[in-house]
CSV table of C-alpha atoms and ligand atoms in Angstrom, one decimal:
chain,number,residue,atom,x,y,z
A,1,UNK,CA,-20.9,48.6,26.5
A,2,UNK,CA,-18.4,46.2,28.0
A,3,UNK,CA,-15.8,47.8,25.6
A,4,UNK,CA,-16.1,51.2,27.3
A,5,UNK,CA,-12.7,52.2,28.8
A,6,UNK,CA,-10.9,49.2,27.2
A,7,UNK,CA,-8.0,49.4,24.8
A,8,UNK,CA,-8.9,48.5,21.3
A,9,UNK,CA,-6.9,45.5,19.8
A,10,UNK,CA,-8.0,45.8,16.2
A,11,UNK,CA,-8.3,48.7,13.7
A,12,UNK,CA,-11.9,49.7,13.2
A,13,UNK,CA,-12.4,50.0,9.4
A,14,UNK,CA,-15.6,51.6,8.1
A,15,UNK,CA,-17.7,49.2,6.0
A,16,UNK,CA,-20.0,52.1,5.0
A,17,UNK,CA,-20.4,55.7,3.9
A,18,UNK,CA,-21.6,58.0,6.7
A,19,UNK,CA,-23.9,59.6,5.9
A,20,UNK,CA,-24.9,57.2,3.2
A,21,UNK,CA,-26.5,59.9,1.0
A,22,UNK,CA,-26.5,63.7,0.9
A,23,UNK,CA,-29.2,64.9,3.3
A,24,UNK,CA,-30.6,68.1,4.7
A,25,UNK,CA,-29.3,69.7,7.9
A,26,UNK,CA,-32.5,71.9,8.2
A,27,UNK,CA,-36.2,71.8,7.8
A,28,UNK,CA,-36.9,73.7,4.5
A,29,UNK,CA,-37.0,73.3,0.8
A,30,UNK,CA,-34.6,71.3,-1.5
A,31,UNK,CA,-33.7,73.3,-4.6
A,32,UNK,CA,-31.3,73.6,-7.5
A,33,UNK,CA,-29.0,76.5,-6.5
A,34,UNK,CA,-28.9,77.8,-10.0
A,35,UNK,CA,-32.7,78.2,-10.0
A,36,UNK,CA,-32.4,80.9,-7.3
A,37,UNK,CA,-30.6,83.5,-9.5
A,38,UNK,CA,-33.7,85.7,-9.9
A,39,UNK,CA,-34.6,87.9,-7.0
A,40,UNK,CA,-37.0,86.8,-5.8
A,41,UNK,CA,-37.9,83.5,-7.5
A,42,UNK,CA,-41.0,81.4,-7.2
A,43,UNK,CA,-40.6,77.6,-7.5
A,44,UNK,CA,-43.3,74.9,-7.7
A,45,UNK,CA,-43.4,72.6,-4.6
A,46,UNK,CA,-43.6,69.1,-6.2
A,47,UNK,CA,-42.9,66.8,-3.3
A,48,UNK,CA,-42.4,66.2,0.4
A,49,UNK,CA,-39.5,64.2,1.9
A,50,UNK,CA,-39.5,63.3,5.5
A,51,UNK,CA,-36.6,61.6,7.3
A,52,UNK,CA,-36.8,57.8,6.8
A,53,UNK,CA,-38.2,58.0,3.3
A,54,UNK,CA,-36.7,58.4,-0.2
A,55,UNK,CA,-37.7,61.2,-2.7
A,56,UNK,CA,-40.3,60.0,-5.1
A,57,UNK,CA,-38.6,61.4,-8.2
A,58,UNK,CA,-35.7,63.7,-9.2
A,59,UNK,CA,-36.0,67.5,-8.9
A,60,UNK,CA,-36.3,69.4,-12.2
A,61,UNK,CA,-35.7,73.0,-13.2
A,62,UNK,CA,-38.1,75.5,-11.5
A,63,UNK,CA,-39.0,73.0,-8.8
A,64,UNK,CA,-38.6,72.7,-5.1
A,65,UNK,CA,-39.4,69.9,-2.6
A,66,UNK,CA,-40.4,70.3,1.0
A,67,UNK,CA,-37.6,68.5,3.0
A,68,UNK,CA,-37.0,67.8,6.7
A,69,UNK,CA,-33.7,67.4,8.7
A,70,UNK,CA,-31.9,64.2,7.9
A,71,UNK,CA,-34.0,63.4,4.8
A,72,UNK,CA,-32.2,62.5,1.6
A,73,UNK,CA,-31.9,65.1,-1.0
A,74,UNK,CA,-33.6,64.4,-4.3
A,75,UNK,CA,-31.4,63.8,-7.4
A,76,UNK,CA,-30.9,67.2,-9.1
A,77,UNK,CA,-31.1,69.2,-5.9
A,78,UNK,CA,-27.9,70.7,-4.5
A,79,UNK,CA,-29.0,73.1,-1.7
A,80,UNK,CA,-31.6,73.5,1.0
A,81,UNK,CA,-33.3,76.8,1.9
A,82,UNK,CA,-34.4,76.9,5.6
A,83,UNK,CA,-38.2,77.3,6.0
A,84,UNK,CA,-37.7,80.4,8.1
A,85,UNK,CA,-36.1,82.2,5.0
A,86,UNK,CA,-39.0,81.7,2.6
A,87,UNK,CA,-42.6,82.5,1.9
A,88,UNK,CA,-44.7,79.4,1.0
A,89,UNK,CA,-48.3,78.6,0.5
A,90,UNK,CA,-48.0,74.8,0.0
A,91,UNK,CA,-48.1,74.9,-3.8
A,92,UNK,CA,-45.4,77.4,-4.4
A,93,UNK,CA,-42.3,78.8,-2.5
A,94,UNK,CA,-40.8,82.2,-2.9
A,95,UNK,CA,-37.1,82.6,-2.3
A,96,UNK,CA,-35.4,85.9,-1.8
A,97,UNK,CA,-31.7,86.2,-2.4
A,98,UNK,CA,-29.3,83.7,-4.0
A,99,UNK,CA,-28.7,80.3,-2.5
A,100,UNK,CA,-25.2,78.9,-2.6
A,101,UNK,CA,-24.7,75.3,-4.0
A,102,UNK,CA,-24.2,73.0,-1.0
A,103,UNK,CA,-26.0,75.2,1.5
A,104,UNK,CA,-27.5,73.2,4.4
A,105,UNK,CA,-26.6,69.9,2.7
A,106,UNK,CA,-24.6,67.3,4.5
A,107,UNK,CA,-22.8,65.5,1.7
A,108,UNK,CA,-22.6,61.7,1.5
A,109,UNK,CA,-19.5,60.4,3.3
A,110,UNK,CA,-18.8,63.8,5.1
A,111,UNK,CA,-18.1,61.9,8.3
A,112,UNK,CA,-16.7,58.5,7.2
A,113,UNK,CA,-15.8,56.9,3.9
A,114,UNK,CA,-15.7,53.2,3.2
A,115,UNK,CA,-12.3,51.8,4.2
A,116,UNK,CA,-11.5,54.7,6.6
A,117,UNK,CA,-9.7,53.5,9.7
A,118,UNK,CA,-11.9,55.3,12.2
A,119,UNK,CA,-10.3,54.1,15.5
A,120,UNK,CA,-6.7,52.8,15.7
A,121,UNK,CA,-5.7,49.8,17.8
A,122,UNK,CA,-4.1,51.0,21.1
A,123,UNK,CA,-6.8,53.7,21.5
A,124,UNK,CA,-9.0,53.7,24.5
A,125,UNK,CA,-12.7,53.3,23.7
A,126,UNK,CA,-14.7,56.3,25.1
A,127,UNK,CA,-18.3,57.3,24.6
A,128,UNK,CA,-17.7,58.9,21.2
A,129,UNK,CA,-16.0,55.7,19.9
A,130,UNK,CA,-18.9,53.6,21.2
A,131,UNK,CA,-21.3,55.8,19.2
A,132,UNK,CA,-19.2,55.5,16.1
A,133,UNK,CA,-18.9,51.7,16.5
A,134,UNK,CA,-22.7,51.5,16.7
A,135,UNK,CA,-23.1,53.7,13.6
A,136,UNK,CA,-20.8,51.3,11.7
A,137,UNK,CA,-22.6,48.2,12.9
A,138,UNK,CA,-20.0,46.9,15.3
A,139,UNK,CA,-21.8,45.2,18.1
A,140,UNK,CA,-18.6,43.6,19.3
A,141,UNK,CA,-14.9,44.5,19.0
A,142,UNK,CA,-11.6,42.9,20.1
A,143,UNK,CA,-10.0,44.6,23.1
A,144,UNK,CA,-6.7,43.8,24.9
A,145,UNK,CA,-6.8,41.6,28.0
A,146,UNK,CA,-6.3,43.6,31.2
A,147,UNK,CA,-3.0,42.7,32.9
A,148,UNK,CA,-3.4,41.0,36.3
A,149,UNK,CA,-1.5,42.6,39.1
A,150,UNK,CA,-1.0,40.8,42.4
A,151,UNK,CA,-0.6,43.2,45.4
A,152,UNK,CA,1.1,42.2,48.7
A,153,UNK,CA,1.3,44.4,51.7
A,154,UNK,CA,4.1,43.5,54.2
A,155,UNK,CA,4.6,44.6,57.8
A,156,UNK,CA,4.2,43.3,61.3
A,157,UNK,CA,2.3,46.5,62.2
A,158,UNK,CA,-0.5,46.1,59.7
A,159,UNK,CA,-4.1,45.4,60.7
A,160,UNK,CA,-6.2,44.7,57.6
A,161,UNK,CA,-9.6,46.3,56.8
A,162,UNK,CA,-12.3,44.7,59.0
A,163,UNK,CA,-9.9,43.9,61.9
A,164,UNK,CA,-9.4,46.3,64.9
A,165,UNK,CA,-5.8,47.5,65.0
A,166,UNK,CA,-4.1,45.9,68.1
A,167,UNK,CA,-1.6,47.8,70.3
A,168,UNK,CA,1.0,49.4,68.1
A,169,UNK,CA,-0.8,48.4,64.9
A,170,UNK,CA,-1.9,50.7,62.1
A,171,UNK,CA,-4.6,50.1,59.4
A,172,UNK,CA,-3.5,48.7,56.1
A,173,UNK,CA,-3.8,51.5,53.6
A,174,UNK,CA,-1.6,50.5,50.7
A,175,UNK,CA,-3.4,47.4,49.6
A,176,UNK,CA,-6.4,49.5,48.8
A,177,UNK,CA,-4.9,52.6,47.3
A,178,UNK,CA,-2.7,50.3,45.1
A,179,UNK,CA,-5.6,48.1,44.0
A,180,UNK,CA,-7.5,51.3,43.1
A,181,UNK,CA,-4.6,52.6,41.1
A,182,UNK,CA,-4.3,49.3,39.3
A,183,UNK,CA,-8.0,49.5,38.3
A,184,UNK,CA,-7.6,53.1,37.2
A,185,UNK,CA,-4.6,52.1,35.1
A,186,UNK,CA,-6.9,49.7,33.2
A,187,UNK,CA,-5.6,46.5,34.9
A,188,UNK,CA,-7.1,43.9,37.3
A,189,UNK,CA,-5.9,43.7,40.9
A,190,UNK,CA,-5.4,40.4,42.8
A,191,UNK,CA,-5.3,41.0,46.6
A,192,UNK,CA,-2.6,38.9,48.3
A,193,UNK,CA,-3.5,40.4,51.6
A,194,UNK,CA,-1.0,41.2,54.4
A,195,UNK,CA,2.0,39.2,55.6
A,196,UNK,CA,4.3,40.0,58.6
A,197,UNK,CA,8.0,40.8,58.2
A,198,UNK,CA,8.9,37.1,58.0
A,199,UNK,CA,11.1,35.8,55.2
A,200,UNK,CA,9.4,32.5,54.6
A,201,UNK,CA,5.9,34.0,54.9
A,202,UNK,CA,6.7,36.7,52.4
A,203,UNK,CA,8.4,34.3,49.9
A,204,UNK,CA,5.5,31.9,50.0
A,205,UNK,CA,2.9,34.6,49.4
A,206,UNK,CA,5.0,36.0,46.5
A,207,UNK,CA,5.0,32.6,44.9
A,208,UNK,CA,1.2,32.6,45.0
A,209,UNK,CA,1.2,35.9,43.3
A,210,UNK,CA,3.6,34.9,40.6
A,211,UNK,CA,1.4,31.9,39.8
A,212,UNK,CA,-1.7,34.0,39.4
A,213,UNK,CA,-0.6,37.3,38.0
A,214,UNK,CA,1.3,39.1,35.2
A,215,UNK,CA,2.8,41.6,37.5
A,216,UNK,CA,3.7,41.6,41.2
A,217,UNK,CA,3.6,44.7,43.4
A,218,UNK,CA,4.7,44.7,47.0
A,219,UNK,CA,4.6,47.5,49.6
A,220,UNK,CA,7.0,48.2,52.4
A,221,UNK,CA,10.0,46.2,53.7
A,222,UNK,CA,12.3,47.3,50.9
A,223,UNK,CA,14.5,49.7,52.8
A,224,UNK,CA,17.7,49.0,54.8
A,225,UNK,CA,16.4,47.8,58.2
A,226,UNK,CA,16.9,44.2,59.4
A,227,UNK,CA,13.1,43.6,59.0
A,228,UNK,CA,13.2,44.8,55.4
A,229,UNK,CA,13.0,41.4,53.8
A,230,UNK,CA,11.1,41.9,50.5
A,231,UNK,CA,14.2,42.0,48.3
A,232,UNK,CA,15.6,38.8,49.7
A,233,UNK,CA,12.2,37.1,49.4
A,234,UNK,CA,11.8,38.3,45.8
A,235,UNK,CA,15.3,36.8,45.0
A,236,UNK,CA,14.2,33.5,46.7
A,237,UNK,CA,11.3,33.2,44.3
A,238,UNK,CA,13.8,33.4,41.5
A,239,UNK,CA,13.2,37.0,40.5
A,240,UNK,CA,16.2,38.9,39.2
A,241,UNK,CA,16.4,42.4,40.7
A,242,UNK,CA,17.6,45.1,38.4
A,243,UNK,CA,17.6,48.2,40.6
A,244,UNK,CA,17.2,49.4,44.2
A,245,UNK,CA,16.7,52.9,45.4
A,246,UNK,CA,15.9,55.9,43.2
A,247,UNK,CA,17.0,59.4,44.0
A,248,UNK,CA,13.5,60.9,44.4
A,249,UNK,CA,11.2,62.2,47.1
A,250,UNK,CA,8.9,60.7,48.2
A,251,UNK,CA,9.9,57.2,47.6
A,252,UNK,CA,13.6,56.5,47.6
A,253,UNK,CA,13.5,52.8,48.5
A,254,UNK,CA,12.1,50.9,45.6
A,255,UNK,CA,13.2,47.8,43.8
A,256,UNK,CA,12.4,46.6,40.3
A,257,UNK,CA,13.1,43.2,38.8
A,258,UNK,CA,11.7,40.4,36.6
A,259,UNK,CA,10.5,36.9,37.2
A,260,UNK,CA,10.3,34.8,34.1
A,261,UNK,CA,9.7,37.9,32.1
A,262,UNK,CA,7.1,39.3,34.5
A,263,UNK,CA,7.8,42.6,36.1
A,264,UNK,CA,8.0,42.8,39.9
A,265,UNK,CA,8.0,46.0,41.8
A,266,UNK,CA,8.9,46.5,45.5
A,267,UNK,CA,7.4,49.8,46.5
A,268,UNK,CA,8.1,51.7,49.7
A,269,UNK,CA,5.7,51.5,52.7
A,270,UNK,CA,4.8,55.0,53.3
A,271,UNK,CA,1.3,55.5,51.8
A,272,UNK,CA,2.3,58.6,49.7
A,273,UNK,CA,5.6,57.0,48.6
A,274,UNK,CA,3.7,53.9,47.5
A,275,UNK,CA,1.2,55.8,45.4
A,276,UNK,CA,3.8,58.1,43.8
A,277,UNK,CA,6.2,55.3,42.9
A,278,UNK,CA,3.2,53.4,41.5
A,279,UNK,CA,2.4,56.4,39.3
A,280,UNK,CA,5.9,56.9,38.0
A,281,UNK,CA,7.0,53.3,37.6
A,282,UNK,CA,4.2,50.8,37.7
A,283,UNK,CA,1.4,52.7,35.8
A,284,UNK,CA,3.3,53.2,32.6
A,285,UNK,CA,4.3,49.5,32.6
A,286,UNK,CA,0.7,48.5,33.1
A,287,UNK,CA,-0.5,50.8,30.3
A,288,UNK,CA,2.0,49.3,28.0
A,289,UNK,CA,1.0,45.8,28.9
A,290,UNK,CA,-2.6,46.7,28.5
A,291,UNK,CA,-1.9,47.6,24.8
A,292,UNK,CA,-2.4,51.3,25.2
A,293,UNK,CA,-0.4,53.5,22.8
A,294,UNK,CA,-0.2,56.4,25.2
A,295,UNK,CA,1.3,55.3,28.5
A,296,UNK,CA,2.2,58.7,30.1
A,297,UNK,CA,0.1,61.1,32.0
A,298,UNK,CA,-0.1,64.6,30.5
A,299,UNK,CA,2.5,67.0,31.7
A,300,UNK,CA,1.6,70.7,32.0
A,301,UNK,CA,3.8,73.7,32.5
A,302,UNK,CA,1.9,76.2,34.8
A,303,UNK,CA,2.9,79.1,37.0
A,304,UNK,CA,3.5,78.4,40.6
A,305,UNK,CA,1.0,80.3,42.7
A,306,UNK,CA,3.3,80.2,45.7
A,307,UNK,CA,6.9,79.3,46.4
A,308,UNK,CA,7.6,75.6,45.8
A,309,UNK,CA,10.9,74.5,47.4
A,310,UNK,CA,12.7,71.2,47.0
A,311,UNK,CA,15.7,71.2,49.3
A,312,UNK,CA,18.0,68.2,49.3
A,313,UNK,CA,19.7,66.1,46.7
A,314,UNK,CA,16.7,64.1,45.5
A,315,UNK,CA,14.3,65.0,42.7
A,316,UNK,CA,11.0,66.1,44.2
A,317,UNK,CA,7.4,65.1,43.2
A,318,UNK,CA,5.4,67.5,45.2
A,319,UNK,CA,1.7,67.3,45.5
A,320,UNK,CA,-0.1,70.3,44.0
A,321,UNK,CA,-3.6,71.4,43.4
A,322,UNK,CA,-4.3,73.2,40.1
A,323,UNK,CA,-6.6,76.2,40.5
A,324,UNK,CA,-7.9,78.4,37.7
A,325,UNK,CA,-5.7,81.5,37.3
A,326,UNK,CA,-5.8,84.3,34.8
A,327,UNK,CA,-5.9,82.6,31.4
A,328,UNK,CA,-5.2,79.1,32.7
A,329,UNK,CA,-4.3,77.1,35.8
A,330,UNK,CA,-1.7,77.7,38.5
A,331,UNK,CA,-0.1,75.2,41.0
A,332,UNK,CA,-0.3,75.5,44.7
A,333,UNK,CA,1.2,73.0,47.2
A,334,UNK,CA,-1.4,70.8,49.0
A,335,UNK,CA,0.2,71.6,52.3
A,336,UNK,CA,2.6,69.4,54.3
A,337,UNK,CA,4.5,67.1,51.9
A,338,UNK,CA,5.3,64.3,54.4
A,339,UNK,CA,5.3,60.9,52.8
A,340,UNK,CA,2.9,59.5,55.4
A,341,UNK,CA,0.3,62.3,54.8
A,342,UNK,CA,-2.1,60.7,52.5
A,343,UNK,CA,-4.3,63.8,52.5
A,344,UNK,CA,-1.7,65.4,50.3
A,345,UNK,CA,-2.7,62.8,47.6
A,346,UNK,CA,-6.4,63.3,48.3
A,347,UNK,CA,-5.9,67.0,47.6
A,348,UNK,CA,-3.6,66.6,44.7
A,349,UNK,CA,-4.4,67.2,41.0
A,350,UNK,CA,-0.9,66.6,40.0
A,351,UNK,CA,2.8,66.1,41.0
A,352,UNK,CA,5.1,69.1,40.5
A,353,UNK,CA,8.4,67.8,39.3
A,354,UNK,CA,11.2,69.9,40.9
A,355,UNK,CA,15.0,69.3,40.4
A,356,UNK,CA,17.2,68.7,43.5
A,357,UNK,CA,18.1,71.8,45.6
A,358,UNK,CA,15.7,74.0,43.6
A,359,UNK,CA,13.2,76.6,44.7
A,360,UNK,CA,10.6,77.8,42.3
A,361,UNK,CA,9.4,81.3,43.2
A,362,UNK,CA,5.8,82.3,42.9
A,363,UNK,CA,5.0,83.2,39.3
A,364,UNK,CA,7.7,81.0,37.8
A,365,UNK,CA,6.7,78.1,35.7
A,366,UNK,CA,6.7,74.5,37.1
A,367,UNK,CA,6.2,71.2,35.4
A,368,UNK,CA,3.2,69.2,36.7
A,369,UNK,CA,2.2,65.6,36.0
A,370,UNK,CA,-1.5,65.6,35.8
A,371,UNK,CA,-3.1,62.9,37.9
A,372,UNK,CA,-6.8,63.4,37.4
A,373,UNK,CA,-9.3,65.4,35.5
A,374,UNK,CA,-9.7,69.0,36.6
A,375,UNK,CA,-13.5,68.8,37.1
A,376,UNK,CA,-14.4,70.8,40.1
A,377,UNK,CA,-15.0,68.7,43.2
A,378,UNK,CA,-15.4,69.2,46.9
A,379,UNK,CA,-12.4,68.4,49.1
B,1,AMP,P1,8.8,50.3,55.7
B,1,AMP,O1,9.1,50.6,54.3
B,1,AMP,O2,8.4,48.9,56.0
B,1,AMP,O3,9.8,50.8,56.6
B,1,AMP,O4,7.5,51.2,56.0
B,1,AMP,C1,7.5,52.6,55.9
B,1,AMP,C2,6.3,53.2,56.6
B,1,AMP,O5,5.1,52.8,56.0
B,1,AMP,C3,6.1,52.6,58.1
B,1,AMP,O6,5.7,53.7,58.9
B,1,AMP,C4,5.0,51.6,57.9
B,1,AMP,O7,4.3,51.5,59.1
B,1,AMP,C5,4.2,52.2,56.8
B,1,AMP,N1,3.4,51.2,56.1
B,1,AMP,C6,3.9,50.1,55.6
B,1,AMP,N2,3.0,49.4,54.9
B,1,AMP,C7,1.9,50.1,55.1
B,1,AMP,C8,0.5,49.9,54.6
B,1,AMP,N3,0.2,48.8,53.9
B,1,AMP,N4,-0.4,50.8,54.9
B,1,AMP,C9,-0.1,51.9,55.6
B,1,AMP,N5,1.2,52.2,56.0
B,1,AMP,C10,2.1,51.3,55.8
B,2,MG,MG1,8.4,47.8,57.7
């Protein structure tokens, strides 16, 4: 069970034939199809095969055997007649109409052949895979290690969970939403806590993170103000920064770099910006590092159920709910799109991707990155 949700690291090759022998898919009578050409025919019932036993002997011309679902077909038999379609008295069975060869028979190997690769490495193990692994006798499988992701929230104003915010302070949101996103991405979070906007303090905490983790993620302090010290602190640890600022909304201030081959991400501080930039930049990297062969969320093209406007020069990632519409789903904005309004993420099923200076009219199609399953839920 520990493998559930993990990414498989080895191909699962079948060592057996499933099912191992032809068997019945109904309770009824095993027959030779060519014996049912008369109309009606009467066959002698010469045996009884229950699931978990083997037929006592082959079936010969003019004979039938009582058989139950899952029981192996006797040699010579090639079809099953369901019991509700016959008249029988225990000794003899009367069959009306022709029976086709193969009727109600599950052939040997119809599911899996010996040597079939039934699950590829890079696939996520779900409930069906767990069932198949058990069928094939795999009690243990090799999975990829989850990448470890250190998360640091920066900001003088932050009061961490469990402490009462002082005057002018706000609760620390991002550590927790980011840790949850890390877990949902199939990785393991390491909480580096909160540090104030102080260069040495940030640098020191980042060093801890780099010693413990495969990936570093920071929030806030990455913009242009004089207290935005994260980039300088990252450079002090020896990280090489490759980019700063992406033309998107929410989330323009973001930096990405590497430290001894390990990715480091400086995400913006606004809670929605932090979550959206995590989705777009950090999550795919974590999926790749986790060994998954699919790293991107599904993208859907659905009709806008109301006008969706993205004024300004940045690409928009607007939070939308997807609601059932005639023949499919349609997208509706979650309301106010401010990057500090975390409720827009709580309500969101997806992110509508809208080009700069573009307005999508109601009824026009819009591209949506799907963030969650569309199971109905209360909001
Ligand atoms: P900054 O990027 O440091 O200018 O922060 C942008 C905004 O995000 C400010 O309003 C911060 O107070 C807020 N913020 C920064 N970090 C967090 C956090 N961990 N939780 C909630 N809000 C935050
Ligand atoms: Mg700040």
